Amino acid sequence: MAILEIQNVTKVFEDNLVVDNISLNINQGEFFTLLGPSGCGKTTLLRMIAGFTRPDSGKILLDGIDITDLPPEKRPLHTIFQSYALFPHMSVFDNVAFSLKMAKWDKSKIVSQVAELLDDVKLTKFAKRYPHELSGGQRQRVAIARALVDRPRLLLLDEPLSALDARLRGHMHVELVKLQEETGVTFIYVTHDQSEALALSSRIAVMNLGNVEQLDKPQEVYSKPNTYFVADFLGKCNLLPAKVIAIKANRITLCVADILEFELEMDSLNNITVGQSGWYSIRPEKVKAKRREPEDAELFFAKAIVHGYYYYGEGTLYIFMLENGTKVQAMLANYKTEQASFFEDNAQVMLSFDPQAGSFIAR
Amino acid sequence: MNKNIKLSEKKVLSTPPIIYLTILFLIPTIIMVFVAFREPGSYGGVAPLIEHIGNTNKINLTLDNFKFAFSNYFLWQLCIRSLYFSVITTVCCLIIGYPLAMLIAKSLKKYRDILLLLVIIPFWSCFLIRIYAWMIILGPQSGVSHIINYVIGIMGFQPVNLLYSSFAVVICLVYINLPFMVLPLYANLEKHNDDVIEASRDLGATRLQSFLKITMPLSLPGILAGSALVFIPSIGMFVVPELVGNNCSLMIGNLIKQQFLQTMNWPLGSVTAIIMTLLVLGISAIVAILARRSGALQYANK
């Protein structure tokens, strides 16, 4: 099932541990994302898969075959570079045909295969153009066609959309997911953009300081972060200091920010003991605010006052202050008229949230 | 070119180079062409343009210099030899200079300036002194001479004289011109994007294929610039053949110098110089047209 196995791979650059003993499996047909801040080792890991960098230790297996020592040209996978890396002295056609020519395909087969790929990325009319005559989005599509033309086992994408403007990036998201589904090629996508990672991936590996902090489906990574770093890196998050004060079956009782107390159901109680401190993480959009106490018994309530706000259009991010001064962010949808859903500064409100919508992160 | 600069400003900006080129290039060339049609003077220089013979004025303009030059076997022999030496020099400079330029361009940034300095350092001493140094290196008493003659002696050949030969001329031409090949090549190679090379490897090209299909075509502007900078000065060189060459390695520059300074035939010297200039122009034009037709430079202005 696993198409790519990374086993205990380590890389050191000038005394810097860039990739620290990483092991992970990537499944056939996945859209797998390596997400992390710059310098977390995600690009180095990608370059080791591509064969541009040799790991100091560990193995990389593709379809069960050890490719650790193979040069890049012998690996049945292609990379899409951040700079696109198109060949400036070749036409679009010759760029896309490059790998087929290297593999010594028949001329007629090359022509038909390239034509098919150019049709897929809607660049048929541009076959005779040179890269410097194309727009950024078109160059991007040439790079994609060039990398997919010989149906590689794996496609590695190194922050491929970071040079495009926001609107074009949105278009490319849709096209990338479509291409991935149509071709069935396994994608490994490197990005530092968390919303991109959440929107595109079937699984995400969140990386920090050369380690994989969490590997899971986007929904899980986002709503149940394992570590402080993951919670903090993936979008806005309330990270409130918390302490375990009781454990009963699979439920723990938390004391959050010294004044809130509620119970939390846990999937596992591994390494959790009474008295353990950590954080309670809950996303701002999971927190609601009303002027009066609502009737829903499922929810947990806390009194707060409005400390400040940022208007985003589709919602407003409020900073609320609990009675002891702890700040809590809440993203409130502007679902009524702007005036009706607006809280003025220092307004008294009642915050409410489902404790289960957040998670406890042990220190 | 910045599009914001107005046309009038462009004219002002281009005045100094125009004046410079007019004084240092255009006027001397016109004088040279004019002299080519004059009669040689009895004691050097040119005969007076208008000569009073009795009551008639004789205008001394003639095509004889051209007729003589075009029918002169020796002159054409020197032309062909100059071309031959220059082509060999250019090719040798390319073969030696390309790896050197590549090495410098690929080295760590902090070492690059030092390496470039090493390429330029020979310019700090006089060109003649450096040729004299080569005369010592290639001279019959030198270690190089001994080793080479020993080796070819084993192979059963008679000893040879390295100095005062065509071999010495080409060696010195290559030595003198090498930096002019390395610098433009370096300037080009240094700009290459590593991603593009990696992309070619990623798409199935071996190291060699990647060099032949990507690096080399992309460095063509540098190759052409370097070749021009080596080829053009080589063809008119006269000091090198004079110092380290023999009778059979004289070049067209020697003939021009001889006609001006020894035989004192300025008009014939001018004709020879014009032929040389046209030769260089013609070859440059052919190369430029070929390069443009191959599309090699289309991306250069990107």
mmCIF file with all atom_site columns, C-alpha atoms in Angstrom, chain B residues 175-300:
data_model
loop_
_atom_site.group_PDB
_atom_site.id
_atom_site.type_symbol
_atom_site.label_atom_id
_atom_site.label_alt_id
_atom_site.label_comp_id
_atom_site.label_asym_id
_atom_site.label_entity_id
_atom_site.label_seq_id
_atom_site.pdbx_PDB_ins_code
_atom_site.Cartn_x
_atom_site.Cartn_y
_atom_site.Cartn_z
_atom_site.occupancy
_atom_site.B_iso_or_equiv
_atom_site.pdbx_formal_charge
_atom_site.auth_seq_id
_atom_site.auth_comp_id
_atom_site.auth_asym_id
_atom_site.auth_atom_id
_atom_site.pdbx_PDB_model_num
ATOM 1   C CA . TYR B 1 175 ? 47.960 32.861 -22.814 1.00 0.00 ? 175 TYR B CA 1
ATOM 2   C CA . ILE B 1 176 ? 47.426 36.533 -23.575 1.00 0.00 ? 176 ILE B CA 1
ATOM 3   C CA . ASN B 1 177 ? 43.759 36.128 -24.512 1.00 0.00 ? 177 ASN B CA 1
ATOM 4   C CA . LEU B 1 178 ? 42.555 33.570 -21.968 1.00 0.00 ? 178 LEU B CA 1
ATOM 5   C CA . PRO B 1 179 ? 41.157 36.113 -19.456 1.00 0.00 ? 179 PRO B CA 1
ATOM 6   C CA . PHE B 1 180 ? 39.029 37.659 -22.211 1.00 0.00 ? 180 PHE B CA 1
ATOM 7   C CA . MET B 1 181 ? 37.371 34.267 -22.655 1.00 0.00 ? 181 MET B CA 1
ATOM 8   C CA . VAL B 1 182 ? 37.020 33.481 -18.962 1.00 0.00 ? 182 VAL B CA 1
ATOM 9   C CA . LEU B 1 183 ? 35.433 36.757 -17.848 1.00 0.00 ? 183 LEU B CA 1
ATOM 10  C CA . PRO B 1 184 ? 32.368 36.838 -20.165 1.00 0.00 ? 184 PRO B CA 1
ATOM 11  C CA . LEU B 1 185 ? 31.864 33.103 -19.705 1.00 0.00 ? 185 LEU B CA 1
ATOM 12  C CA . TYR B 1 186 ? 31.971 33.520 -15.939 1.00 0.00 ? 186 TYR B CA 1
ATOM 13  C CA . ALA B 1 187 ? 29.527 36.425 -16.110 1.00 0.00 ? 187 ALA B CA 1
ATOM 14  C CA . ASN B 1 188 ? 27.141 34.188 -18.040 1.00 0.00 ? 188 ASN B CA 1
ATOM 15  C CA . LEU B 1 189 ? 27.572 30.942 -16.077 1.00 0.00 ? 189 LEU B CA 1
ATOM 16  C CA . GLU B 1 190 ? 27.284 32.692 -12.740 1.00 0.00 ? 190 GLU B CA 1
ATOM 17  C CA . LYS B 1 191 ? 23.740 33.799 -13.629 1.00 0.00 ? 191 LYS B CA 1
ATOM 18  C CA . HIS B 1 192 ? 22.559 30.251 -14.361 1.00 0.00 ? 192 HIS B CA 1
ATOM 19  C CA . ASN B 1 193 ? 19.805 29.018 -12.094 1.00 0.00 ? 193 ASN B CA 1
ATOM 20  C CA . ASP B 1 194 ? 20.721 25.761 -10.317 1.00 0.00 ? 194 ASP B CA 1
ATOM 21  C CA . ASP B 1 195 ? 17.038 24.791 -10.351 1.00 0.00 ? 195 ASP B CA 1
ATOM 22  C CA . VAL B 1 196 ? 17.131 24.476 -14.137 1.00 0.00 ? 196 VAL B CA 1
ATOM 23  C CA . ILE B 1 197 ? 20.062 22.055 -14.000 1.00 0.00 ? 197 ILE B CA 1
ATOM 24  C CA . GLU B 1 198 ? 18.356 20.069 -11.251 1.00 0.00 ? 198 GLU B CA 1
ATOM 25  C CA . ALA B 1 199 ? 15.116 20.024 -13.233 1.00 0.00 ? 199 ALA B CA 1
ATOM 26  C CA . SER B 1 200 ? 16.925 18.474 -16.196 1.00 0.00 ? 200 SER B CA 1
ATOM 27  C CA . ARG B 1 201 ? 18.458 15.785 -13.971 1.00 0.00 ? 201 ARG B CA 1
ATOM 28  C CA . ASP B 1 202 ? 15.052 15.220 -12.393 1.00 0.00 ? 202 ASP B CA 1
ATOM 29  C CA . LEU B 1 203 ? 13.524 14.723 -15.851 1.00 0.00 ? 203 LEU B CA 1
ATOM 30  C CA . GLY B 1 204 ? 15.986 12.001 -16.751 1.00 0.00 ? 204 GLY B CA 1
ATOM 31  C CA . ALA B 1 205 ? 19.131 13.694 -18.053 1.00 0.00 ? 205 ALA B CA 1
ATOM 32  C CA . THR B 1 206 ? 22.515 12.399 -16.926 1.00 0.00 ? 206 THR B CA 1
ATOM 33  C CA . ARG B 1 207 ? 25.202 14.890 -15.899 1.00 0.00 ? 207 ARG B CA 1
ATOM 34  C CA . LEU B 1 208 ? 26.612 14.912 -19.429 1.00 0.00 ? 208 LEU B CA 1
ATOM 35  C CA . GLN B 1 209 ? 23.213 15.246 -21.116 1.00 0.00 ? 209 GLN B CA 1
ATOM 36  C CA . SER B 1 210 ? 22.307 18.037 -18.732 1.00 0.00 ? 210 SER B CA 1
ATOM 37  C CA . PHE B 1 211 ? 25.492 19.896 -19.687 1.00 0.00 ? 211 PHE B CA 1
ATOM 38  C CA . LEU B 1 212 ? 24.985 19.392 -23.416 1.00 0.00 ? 212 LEU B CA 1
ATOM 39  C CA . LYS B 1 213 ? 21.255 20.177 -23.494 1.00 0.00 ? 213 LYS B CA 1
ATOM 40  C CA . ILE B 1 214 ? 20.969 22.878 -20.825 1.00 0.00 ? 214 ILE B CA 1
ATOM 41  C CA . THR B 1 215 ? 24.185 24.454 -19.566 1.00 0.00 ? 215 THR B CA 1
ATOM 42  C CA . MET B 1 216 ? 25.904 24.739 -22.937 1.00 0.00 ? 216 MET B CA 1
ATOM 43  C CA . PRO B 1 217 ? 23.011 26.208 -24.933 1.00 0.00 ? 217 PRO B CA 1
ATOM 44  C CA . LEU B 1 218 ? 22.310 28.633 -22.100 1.00 0.00 ? 218 LEU B CA 1
ATOM 45  C CA . SER B 1 219 ? 25.947 29.767 -22.054 1.00 0.00 ? 219 SER B CA 1
ATOM 46  C CA . LEU B 1 220 ? 26.035 30.386 -25.810 1.00 0.00 ? 220 LEU B CA 1
ATOM 47  C CA . PRO B 1 221 ? 25.855 34.190 -25.383 1.00 0.00 ? 221 PRO B CA 1
ATOM 48  C CA . GLY B 1 222 ? 28.925 33.966 -23.138 1.00 0.00 ? 222 GLY B CA 1
ATOM 49  C CA . ILE B 1 223 ? 30.716 31.666 -25.573 1.00 0.00 ? 223 ILE B CA 1
ATOM 50  C CA . LEU B 1 224 ? 30.029 34.075 -28.447 1.00 0.00 ? 224 LEU B CA 1
ATOM 51  C CA . ALA B 1 225 ? 31.107 37.159 -26.471 1.00 0.00 ? 225 ALA B CA 1
ATOM 52  C CA . GLY B 1 226 ? 34.289 35.477 -25.236 1.00 0.00 ? 226 GLY B CA 1
ATOM 53  C CA . SER B 1 227 ? 35.115 34.126 -28.676 1.00 0.00 ? 227 SER B CA 1
ATOM 54  C CA . ALA B 1 228 ? 34.708 37.568 -30.215 1.00 0.00 ? 228 ALA B CA 1
ATOM 55  C CA . LEU B 1 229 ? 36.929 39.132 -27.548 1.00 0.00 ? 229 LEU B CA 1
ATOM 56  C CA . VAL B 1 230 ? 39.639 36.525 -28.218 1.00 0.00 ? 230 VAL B CA 1
ATOM 57  C CA . PHE B 1 231 ? 39.322 36.150 -31.983 1.00 0.00 ? 231 PHE B CA 1
ATOM 58  C CA . ILE B 1 232 ? 39.331 39.821 -32.972 1.00 0.00 ? 232 ILE B CA 1
ATOM 59  C CA . PRO B 1 233 ? 42.484 40.972 -31.128 1.00 0.00 ? 233 PRO B CA 1
ATOM 60  C CA . SER B 1 234 ? 44.291 37.727 -32.084 1.00 0.00 ? 234 SER B CA 1
ATOM 61  C CA . ILE B 1 235 ? 43.897 38.284 -35.790 1.00 0.00 ? 235 ILE B CA 1
ATOM 62  C CA . GLY B 1 236 ? 45.712 41.634 -35.748 1.00 0.00 ? 236 GLY B CA 1
ATOM 63  C CA . MET B 1 237 ? 48.455 40.620 -33.315 1.00 0.00 ? 237 MET B CA 1
ATOM 64  C CA . PHE B 1 238 ? 52.007 41.445 -34.484 1.00 0.00 ? 238 PHE B CA 1
ATOM 65  C CA . VAL B 1 239 ? 54.133 41.569 -31.315 1.00 0.00 ? 239 VAL B CA 1
ATOM 66  C CA . VAL B 1 240 ? 53.743 37.883 -30.485 1.00 0.00 ? 240 VAL B CA 1
ATOM 67  C CA . PRO B 1 241 ? 54.820 36.480 -33.900 1.00 0.00 ? 241 PRO B CA 1
ATOM 68  C CA . GLU B 1 242 ? 57.680 38.966 -33.956 1.00 0.00 ? 242 GLU B CA 1
ATOM 69  C CA . LEU B 1 243 ? 59.022 37.928 -30.560 1.00 0.00 ? 243 LEU B CA 1
ATOM 70  C CA . VAL B 1 244 ? 58.389 34.169 -30.428 1.00 0.00 ? 244 VAL B CA 1
ATOM 71  C CA . GLY B 1 245 ? 57.627 33.264 -34.056 1.00 0.00 ? 245 GLY B CA 1
ATOM 72  C CA . ASN B 1 246 ? 59.731 32.512 -37.130 1.00 0.00 ? 246 ASN B CA 1
ATOM 73  C CA . ASN B 1 247 ? 59.456 33.342 -40.865 1.00 0.00 ? 247 ASN B CA 1
ATOM 74  C CA . CYS B 1 248 ? 56.682 30.844 -41.258 1.00 0.00 ? 248 CYS B CA 1
ATOM 75  C CA . SER B 1 249 ? 54.518 32.234 -38.461 1.00 0.00 ? 249 SER B CA 1
ATOM 76  C CA . LEU B 1 250 ? 54.221 35.881 -39.503 1.00 0.00 ? 250 LEU B CA 1
ATOM 77  C CA . MET B 1 251 ? 50.700 37.264 -39.351 1.00 0.00 ? 251 MET B CA 1
ATOM 78  C CA . ILE B 1 252 ? 48.844 39.989 -41.188 1.00 0.00 ? 252 ILE B CA 1
ATOM 79  C CA . GLY B 1 253 ? 49.632 42.457 -38.410 1.00 0.00 ? 253 GLY B CA 1
ATOM 80  C CA . ASN B 1 254 ? 53.353 42.018 -39.088 1.00 0.00 ? 254 ASN B CA 1
ATOM 81  C CA . LEU B 1 255 ? 52.814 42.920 -42.730 1.00 0.00 ? 255 LEU B CA 1
ATOM 82  C CA . ILE B 1 256 ? 50.895 46.073 -41.844 1.00 0.00 ? 256 ILE B CA 1
ATOM 83  C CA . LYS B 1 257 ? 53.555 47.122 -39.382 1.00 0.00 ? 257 LYS B CA 1
ATOM 84  C CA . GLN B 1 258 ? 56.283 46.417 -41.925 1.00 0.00 ? 258 GLN B CA 1
ATOM 85  C CA . GLN B 1 259 ? 54.582 48.514 -44.602 1.00 0.00 ? 259 GLN B CA 1
ATOM 86  C CA . PHE B 1 260 ? 54.183 51.474 -42.291 1.00 0.00 ? 260 PHE B CA 1
ATOM 87  C CA . LEU B 1 261 ? 57.533 51.375 -40.484 1.00 0.00 ? 261 LEU B CA 1
ATOM 88  C CA . GLN B 1 262 ? 60.033 49.574 -42.731 1.00 0.00 ? 262 GLN B CA 1
ATOM 89  C CA . THR B 1 263 ? 59.046 49.762 -46.416 1.00 0.00 ? 263 THR B CA 1
ATOM 90  C CA . MET B 1 264 ? 57.334 53.092 -45.731 1.00 0.00 ? 264 MET B CA 1
ATOM 91  C CA . ASN B 1 265 ? 54.434 52.280 -48.023 1.00 0.00 ? 265 ASN B CA 1
ATOM 92  C CA . TRP B 1 266 ? 51.518 53.829 -46.113 1.00 0.00 ? 266 TRP B CA 1
ATOM 93  C CA . PRO B 1 267 ? 48.868 53.345 -48.818 1.00 0.00 ? 267 PRO B CA 1
ATOM 94  C CA . LEU B 1 268 ? 49.604 49.628 -49.157 1.00 0.00 ? 268 LEU B CA 1
ATOM 95  C CA . GLY B 1 269 ? 49.617 49.337 -45.366 1.00 0.00 ? 269 GLY B CA 1
ATOM 96  C CA . SER B 1 270 ? 46.195 50.984 -45.266 1.00 0.00 ? 270 SER B CA 1
ATOM 97  C CA . VAL B 1 271 ? 44.839 48.623 -47.907 1.00 0.00 ? 271 VAL B CA 1
ATOM 98  C CA . THR B 1 272 ? 46.110 45.664 -45.898 1.00 0.00 ? 272 THR B CA 1
ATOM 99  C CA . ALA B 1 273 ? 44.504 47.067 -42.750 1.00 0.00 ? 273 ALA B CA 1
ATOM 100 C CA . ILE B 1 274 ? 41.193 47.540 -44.597 1.00 0.00 ? 274 ILE B CA 1
ATOM 101 C CA . ILE B 1 275 ? 41.309 43.937 -45.827 1.00 0.00 ? 275 ILE B CA 1
ATOM 102 C CA . MET B 1 276 ? 41.908 42.776 -42.277 1.00 0.00 ? 276 MET B CA 1
ATOM 103 C CA . THR B 1 277 ? 39.050 44.892 -40.922 1.00 0.00 ? 277 THR B CA 1
ATOM 104 C CA . LEU B 1 278 ? 36.651 43.557 -43.555 1.00 0.00 ? 278 LEU B CA 1
ATOM 105 C CA . LEU B 1 279 ? 37.761 40.021 -42.785 1.00 0.00 ? 279 LEU B CA 1
ATOM 106 C CA . VAL B 1 280 ? 36.951 40.441 -39.097 1.00 0.00 ? 280 VAL B CA 1
ATOM 107 C CA . LEU B 1 281 ? 33.654 42.187 -39.845 1.00 0.00 ? 281 LEU B CA 1
ATOM 108 C CA . GLY B 1 282 ? 32.663 39.479 -42.320 1.00 0.00 ? 282 GLY B CA 1
ATOM 109 C CA . ILE B 1 283 ? 33.343 36.633 -39.920 1.00 0.00 ? 283 ILE B CA 1
ATOM 110 C CA . SER B 1 284 ? 31.587 38.410 -37.040 1.00 0.00 ? 284 SER B CA 1
ATOM 111 C CA . ALA B 1 285 ? 28.556 38.983 -39.291 1.00 0.00 ? 285 ALA B CA 1
ATOM 112 C CA . ILE B 1 286 ? 28.424 35.325 -40.341 1.00 0.00 ? 286 ILE B CA 1
ATOM 113 C CA . VAL B 1 287 ? 28.599 34.168 -36.715 1.00 0.00 ? 287 VAL B CA 1
ATOM 114 C CA . ALA B 1 288 ? 25.952 36.690 -35.652 1.00 0.00 ? 288 ALA B CA 1
ATOM 115 C CA . ILE B 1 289 ? 23.580 35.577 -38.410 1.00 0.00 ? 289 ILE B CA 1
ATOM 116 C CA . LEU B 1 290 ? 24.091 31.898 -37.627 1.00 0.00 ? 290 LEU B CA 1
ATOM 117 C CA . ALA B 1 291 ? 23.501 32.526 -33.929 1.00 0.00 ? 291 ALA B CA 1
ATOM 118 C CA . ARG B 1 292 ? 20.323 34.457 -34.613 1.00 0.00 ? 292 ARG B CA 1
ATOM 119 C CA . ARG B 1 293 ? 19.021 31.843 -37.024 1.00 0.00 ? 293 ARG B CA 1
ATOM 120 C CA . SER B 1 294 ? 19.555 29.043 -34.504 1.00 0.00 ? 294 SER B CA 1
ATOM 121 C CA . GLY B 1 295 ? 17.451 30.993 -32.008 1.00 0.00 ? 295 GLY B CA 1
ATOM 122 C CA . ALA B 1 296 ? 20.294 30.713 -29.543 1.00 0.00 ? 296 ALA B CA 1
ATOM 123 C CA . LEU B 1 297 ? 19.974 34.268 -28.290 1.00 0.00 ? 297 LEU B CA 1
ATOM 124 C CA . GLN B 1 298 ? 16.198 34.603 -28.167 1.00 0.00 ? 298 GLN B CA 1
ATOM 125 C CA . TYR B 1 299 ? 16.054 34.245 -24.411 1.00 0.00 ? 299 TYR B CA 1
ATOM 126 C CA . ALA B 1 300 ? 19.137 36.376 -23.757 1.00 0.00 ? 300 ALA B CA 1
#
